[in-house]
Short mmCIF file of N, CA and C in Angstrom, two decimals:
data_model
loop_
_atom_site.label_atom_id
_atom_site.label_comp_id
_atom_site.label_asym_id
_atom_site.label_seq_id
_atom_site.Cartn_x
_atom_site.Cartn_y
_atom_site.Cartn_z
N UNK A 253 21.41 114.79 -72.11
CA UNK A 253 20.96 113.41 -71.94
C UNK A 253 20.58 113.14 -70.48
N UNK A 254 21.40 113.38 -70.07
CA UNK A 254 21.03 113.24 -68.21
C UNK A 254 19.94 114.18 -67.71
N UNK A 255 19.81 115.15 -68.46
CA UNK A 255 18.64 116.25 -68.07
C UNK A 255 17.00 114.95 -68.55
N UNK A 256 17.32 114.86 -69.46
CA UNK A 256 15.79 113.41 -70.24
C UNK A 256 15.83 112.66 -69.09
N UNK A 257 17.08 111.56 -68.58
CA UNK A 257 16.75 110.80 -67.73
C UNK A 257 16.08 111.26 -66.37
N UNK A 258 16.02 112.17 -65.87
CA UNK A 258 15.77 113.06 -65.09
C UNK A 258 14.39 113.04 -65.07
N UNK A 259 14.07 113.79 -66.00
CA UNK A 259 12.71 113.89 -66.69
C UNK A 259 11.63 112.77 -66.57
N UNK A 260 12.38 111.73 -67.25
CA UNK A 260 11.65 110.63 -67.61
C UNK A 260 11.08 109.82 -66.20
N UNK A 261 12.50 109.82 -64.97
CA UNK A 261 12.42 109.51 -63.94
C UNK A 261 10.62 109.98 -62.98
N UNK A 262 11.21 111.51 -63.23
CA UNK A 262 9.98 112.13 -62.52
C UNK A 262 8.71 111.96 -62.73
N UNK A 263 8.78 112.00 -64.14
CA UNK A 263 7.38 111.87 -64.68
C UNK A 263 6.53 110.07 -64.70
N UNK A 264 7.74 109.06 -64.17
CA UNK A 264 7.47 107.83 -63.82
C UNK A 264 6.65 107.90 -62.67
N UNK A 265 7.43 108.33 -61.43
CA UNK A 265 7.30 108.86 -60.39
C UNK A 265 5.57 109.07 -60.36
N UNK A 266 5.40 110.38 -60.71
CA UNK A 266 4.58 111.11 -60.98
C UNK A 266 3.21 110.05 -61.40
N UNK A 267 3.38 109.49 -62.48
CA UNK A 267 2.29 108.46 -62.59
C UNK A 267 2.35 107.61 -61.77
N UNK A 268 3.16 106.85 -60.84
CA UNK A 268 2.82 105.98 -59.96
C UNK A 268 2.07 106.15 -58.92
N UNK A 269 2.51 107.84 -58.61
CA UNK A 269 1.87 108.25 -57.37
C UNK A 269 0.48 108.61 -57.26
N UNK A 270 0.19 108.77 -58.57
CA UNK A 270 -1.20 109.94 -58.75
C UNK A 270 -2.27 108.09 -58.97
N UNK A 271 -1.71 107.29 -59.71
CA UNK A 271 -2.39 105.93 -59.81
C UNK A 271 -2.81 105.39 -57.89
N UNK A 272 -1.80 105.46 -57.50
CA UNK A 272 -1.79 105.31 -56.32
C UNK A 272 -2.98 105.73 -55.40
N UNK A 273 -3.02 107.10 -55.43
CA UNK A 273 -4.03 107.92 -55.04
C UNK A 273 -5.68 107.85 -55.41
N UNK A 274 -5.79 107.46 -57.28
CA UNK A 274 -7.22 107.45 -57.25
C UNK A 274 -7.45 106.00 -57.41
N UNK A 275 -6.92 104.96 -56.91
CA UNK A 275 -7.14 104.22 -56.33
C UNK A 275 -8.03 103.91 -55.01
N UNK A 276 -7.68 104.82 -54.14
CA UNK A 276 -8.27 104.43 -53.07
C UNK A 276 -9.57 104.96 -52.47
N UNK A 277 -10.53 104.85 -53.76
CA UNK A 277 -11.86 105.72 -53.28
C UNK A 277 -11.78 106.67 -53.51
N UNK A 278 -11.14 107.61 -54.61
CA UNK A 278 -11.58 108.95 -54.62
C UNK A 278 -11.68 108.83 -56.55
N UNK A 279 -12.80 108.16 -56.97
CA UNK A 279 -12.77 108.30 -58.46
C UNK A 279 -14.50 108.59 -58.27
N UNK A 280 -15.27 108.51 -57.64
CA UNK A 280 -17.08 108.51 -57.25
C UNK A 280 -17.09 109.40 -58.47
N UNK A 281 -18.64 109.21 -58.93
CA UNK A 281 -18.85 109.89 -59.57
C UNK A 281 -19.78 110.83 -58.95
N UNK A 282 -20.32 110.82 -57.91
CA UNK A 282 -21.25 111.96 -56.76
C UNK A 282 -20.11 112.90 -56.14
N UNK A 283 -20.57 113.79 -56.29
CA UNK A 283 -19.17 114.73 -55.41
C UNK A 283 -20.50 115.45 -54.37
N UNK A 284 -21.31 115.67 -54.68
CA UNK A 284 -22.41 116.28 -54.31
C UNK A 284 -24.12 115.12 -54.47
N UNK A 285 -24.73 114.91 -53.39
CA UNK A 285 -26.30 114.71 -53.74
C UNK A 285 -26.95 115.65 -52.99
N UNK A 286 -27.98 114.97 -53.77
CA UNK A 286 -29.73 116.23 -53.14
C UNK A 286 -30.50 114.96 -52.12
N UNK A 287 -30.95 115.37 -51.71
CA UNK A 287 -31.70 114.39 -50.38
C UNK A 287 -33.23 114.68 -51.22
N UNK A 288 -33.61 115.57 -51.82
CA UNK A 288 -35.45 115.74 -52.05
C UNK A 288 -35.03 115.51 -53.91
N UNK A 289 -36.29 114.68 -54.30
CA UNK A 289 -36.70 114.82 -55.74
C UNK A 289 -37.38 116.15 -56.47
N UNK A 290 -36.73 116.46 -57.16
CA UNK A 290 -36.85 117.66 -57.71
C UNK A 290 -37.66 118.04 -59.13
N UNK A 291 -37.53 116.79 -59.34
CA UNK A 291 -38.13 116.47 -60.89
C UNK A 291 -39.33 115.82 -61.12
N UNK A 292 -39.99 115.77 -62.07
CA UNK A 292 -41.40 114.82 -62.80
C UNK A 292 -40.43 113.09 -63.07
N UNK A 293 -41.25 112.14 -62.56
CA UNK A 293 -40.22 111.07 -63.42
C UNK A 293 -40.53 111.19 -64.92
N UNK A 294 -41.61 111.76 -65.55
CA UNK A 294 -41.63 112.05 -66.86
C UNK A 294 -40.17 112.60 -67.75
N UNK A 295 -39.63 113.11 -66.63
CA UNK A 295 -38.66 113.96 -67.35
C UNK A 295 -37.52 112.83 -67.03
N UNK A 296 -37.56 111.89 -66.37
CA UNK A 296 -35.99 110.91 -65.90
C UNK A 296 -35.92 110.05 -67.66
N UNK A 297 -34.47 110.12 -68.02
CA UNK A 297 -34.20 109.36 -68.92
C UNK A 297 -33.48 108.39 -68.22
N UNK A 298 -32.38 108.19 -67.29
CA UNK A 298 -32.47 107.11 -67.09
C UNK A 298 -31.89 107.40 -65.44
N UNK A 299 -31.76 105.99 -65.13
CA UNK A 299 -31.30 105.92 -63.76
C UNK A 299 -30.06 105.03 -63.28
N UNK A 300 -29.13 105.35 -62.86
CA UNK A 300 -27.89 104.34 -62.60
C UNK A 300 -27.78 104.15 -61.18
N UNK A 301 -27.53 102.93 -60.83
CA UNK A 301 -27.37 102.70 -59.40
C UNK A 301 -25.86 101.95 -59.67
N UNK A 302 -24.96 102.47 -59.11
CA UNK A 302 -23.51 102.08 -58.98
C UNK A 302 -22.98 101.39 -57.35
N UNK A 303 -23.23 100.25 -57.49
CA UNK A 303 -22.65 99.34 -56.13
C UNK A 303 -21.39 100.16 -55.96
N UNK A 304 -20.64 99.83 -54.23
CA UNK A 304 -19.33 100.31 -53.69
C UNK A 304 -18.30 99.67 -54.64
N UNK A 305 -17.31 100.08 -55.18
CA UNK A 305 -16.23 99.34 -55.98
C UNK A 305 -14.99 99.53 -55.03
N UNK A 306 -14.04 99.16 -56.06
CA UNK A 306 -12.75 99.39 -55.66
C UNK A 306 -12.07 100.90 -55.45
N UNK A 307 -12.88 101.14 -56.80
CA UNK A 307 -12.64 103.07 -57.07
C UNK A 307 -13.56 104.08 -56.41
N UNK A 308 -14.20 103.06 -55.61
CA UNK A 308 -15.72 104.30 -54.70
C UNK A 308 -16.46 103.25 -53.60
N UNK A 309 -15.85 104.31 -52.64
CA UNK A 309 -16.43 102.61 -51.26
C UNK A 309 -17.99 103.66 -51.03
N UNK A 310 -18.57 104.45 -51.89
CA UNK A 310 -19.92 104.86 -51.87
C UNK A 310 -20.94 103.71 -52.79
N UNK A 311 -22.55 103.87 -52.35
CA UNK A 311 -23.31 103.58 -52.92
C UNK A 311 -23.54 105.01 -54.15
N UNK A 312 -24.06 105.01 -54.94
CA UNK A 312 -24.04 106.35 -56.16
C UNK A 312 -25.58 105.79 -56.82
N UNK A 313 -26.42 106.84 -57.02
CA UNK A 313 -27.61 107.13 -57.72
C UNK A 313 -27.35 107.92 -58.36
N UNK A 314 -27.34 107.59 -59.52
CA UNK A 314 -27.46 108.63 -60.67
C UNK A 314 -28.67 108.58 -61.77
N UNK A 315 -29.13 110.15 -61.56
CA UNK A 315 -30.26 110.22 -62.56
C UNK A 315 -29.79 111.14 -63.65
N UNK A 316 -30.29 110.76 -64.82
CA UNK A 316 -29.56 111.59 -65.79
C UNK A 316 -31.21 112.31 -66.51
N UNK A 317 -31.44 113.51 -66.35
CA UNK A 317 -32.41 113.93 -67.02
C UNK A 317 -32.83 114.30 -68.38
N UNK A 318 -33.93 114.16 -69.09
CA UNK A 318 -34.23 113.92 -70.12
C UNK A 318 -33.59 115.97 -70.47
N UNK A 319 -33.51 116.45 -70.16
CA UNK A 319 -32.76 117.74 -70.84
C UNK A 319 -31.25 117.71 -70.40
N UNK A 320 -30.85 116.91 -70.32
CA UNK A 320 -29.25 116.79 -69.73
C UNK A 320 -28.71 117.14 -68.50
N UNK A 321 -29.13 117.70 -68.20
CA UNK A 321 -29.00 117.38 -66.61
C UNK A 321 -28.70 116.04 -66.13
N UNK A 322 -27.80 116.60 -65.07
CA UNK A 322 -27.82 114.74 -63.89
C UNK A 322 -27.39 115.29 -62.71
N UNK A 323 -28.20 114.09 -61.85
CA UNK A 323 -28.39 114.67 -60.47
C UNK A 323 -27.67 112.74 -59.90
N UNK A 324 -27.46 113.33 -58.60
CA UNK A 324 -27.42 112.02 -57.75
C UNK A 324 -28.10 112.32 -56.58
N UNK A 325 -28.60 111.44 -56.56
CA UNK A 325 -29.13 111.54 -54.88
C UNK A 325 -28.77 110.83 -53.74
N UNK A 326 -29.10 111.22 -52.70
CA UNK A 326 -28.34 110.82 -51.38
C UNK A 326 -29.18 109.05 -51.21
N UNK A 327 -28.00 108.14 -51.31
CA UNK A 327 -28.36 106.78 -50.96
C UNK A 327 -29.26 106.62 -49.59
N UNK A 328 -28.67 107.28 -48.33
CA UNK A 328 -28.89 107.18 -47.21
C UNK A 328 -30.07 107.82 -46.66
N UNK A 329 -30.94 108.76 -47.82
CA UNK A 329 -31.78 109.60 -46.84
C UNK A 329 -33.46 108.57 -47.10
N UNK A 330 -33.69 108.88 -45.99
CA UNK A 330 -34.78 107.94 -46.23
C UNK A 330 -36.53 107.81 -47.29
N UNK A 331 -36.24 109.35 -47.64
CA UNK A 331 -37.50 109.35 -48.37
C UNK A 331 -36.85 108.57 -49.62
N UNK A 332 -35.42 108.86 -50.20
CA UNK A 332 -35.29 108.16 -51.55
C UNK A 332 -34.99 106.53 -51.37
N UNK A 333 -34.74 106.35 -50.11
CA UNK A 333 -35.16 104.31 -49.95
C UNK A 333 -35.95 103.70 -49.92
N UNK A 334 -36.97 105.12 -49.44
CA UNK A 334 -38.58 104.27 -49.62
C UNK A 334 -39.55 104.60 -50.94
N UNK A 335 -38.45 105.36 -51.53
CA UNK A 335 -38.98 105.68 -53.06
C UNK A 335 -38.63 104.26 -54.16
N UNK A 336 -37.12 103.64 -53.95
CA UNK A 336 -37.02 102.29 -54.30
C UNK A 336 -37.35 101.41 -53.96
N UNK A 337 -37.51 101.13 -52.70
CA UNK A 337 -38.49 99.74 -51.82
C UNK A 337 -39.74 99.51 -52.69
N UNK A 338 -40.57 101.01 -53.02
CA UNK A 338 -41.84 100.86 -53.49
C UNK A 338 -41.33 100.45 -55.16
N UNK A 339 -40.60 101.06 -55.66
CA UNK A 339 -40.64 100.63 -56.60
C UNK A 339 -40.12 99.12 -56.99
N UNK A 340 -38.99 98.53 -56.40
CA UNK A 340 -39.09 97.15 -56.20
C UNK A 340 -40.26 96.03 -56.03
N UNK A 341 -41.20 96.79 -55.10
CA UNK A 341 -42.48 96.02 -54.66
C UNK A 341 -43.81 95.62 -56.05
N UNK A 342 -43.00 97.16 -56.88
CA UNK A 342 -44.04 97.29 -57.91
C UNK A 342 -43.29 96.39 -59.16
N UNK A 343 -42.51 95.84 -59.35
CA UNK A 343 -41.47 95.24 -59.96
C UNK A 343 -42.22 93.44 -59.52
N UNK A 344 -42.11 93.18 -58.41
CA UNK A 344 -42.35 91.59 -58.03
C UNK A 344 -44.13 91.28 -58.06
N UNK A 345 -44.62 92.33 -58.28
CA UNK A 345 -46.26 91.78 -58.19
C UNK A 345 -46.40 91.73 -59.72
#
């Protein structure tokens, strides 16, 4: 019986700590981006843009390709900001 409480203890433990942890910015779903477009947009099925949260103090682009593939790309590099600017621009006219 005391061996369970033991158990039960640790494994409390154990979930508090690990909650703890992906808490603080480490849940992103980018572990890796590409800075250059690699693809046809013919082939993009879709596109996710994920604001900074609680669980990811990153911006996240995610493209998911029409053969399954998914890529993210780098928020910060500048050819892919001026790839959305334009497309925004083409959005308001």
């Amino acid at each position: 019986m005391f061996i369970k409480l033991i158990f039960l203890a640790l494994l409390a433990i154990n979930l508090v700590a690990s909650r703890s942890i992906t808490m603080d910015g480490g849940r992103c779903s980018c572990y890796r981006t590409v800075s250059k477009i690699t693809f046809h947009s013919r082939q993009v099925k879709t596109i996710e843009i994920l604001p900074p949260s609680a669980s990811c103090e990153n911006v996240e682009i995610i493209v998911n390709l029409k053969n399954g593939r998914q890529l993210c790309l780098d928020p910060h590099e500048d050819k892919i900001k001026n790839i959305f600017r334009e497309l925004i621009n083409k959005k308001k006219i």
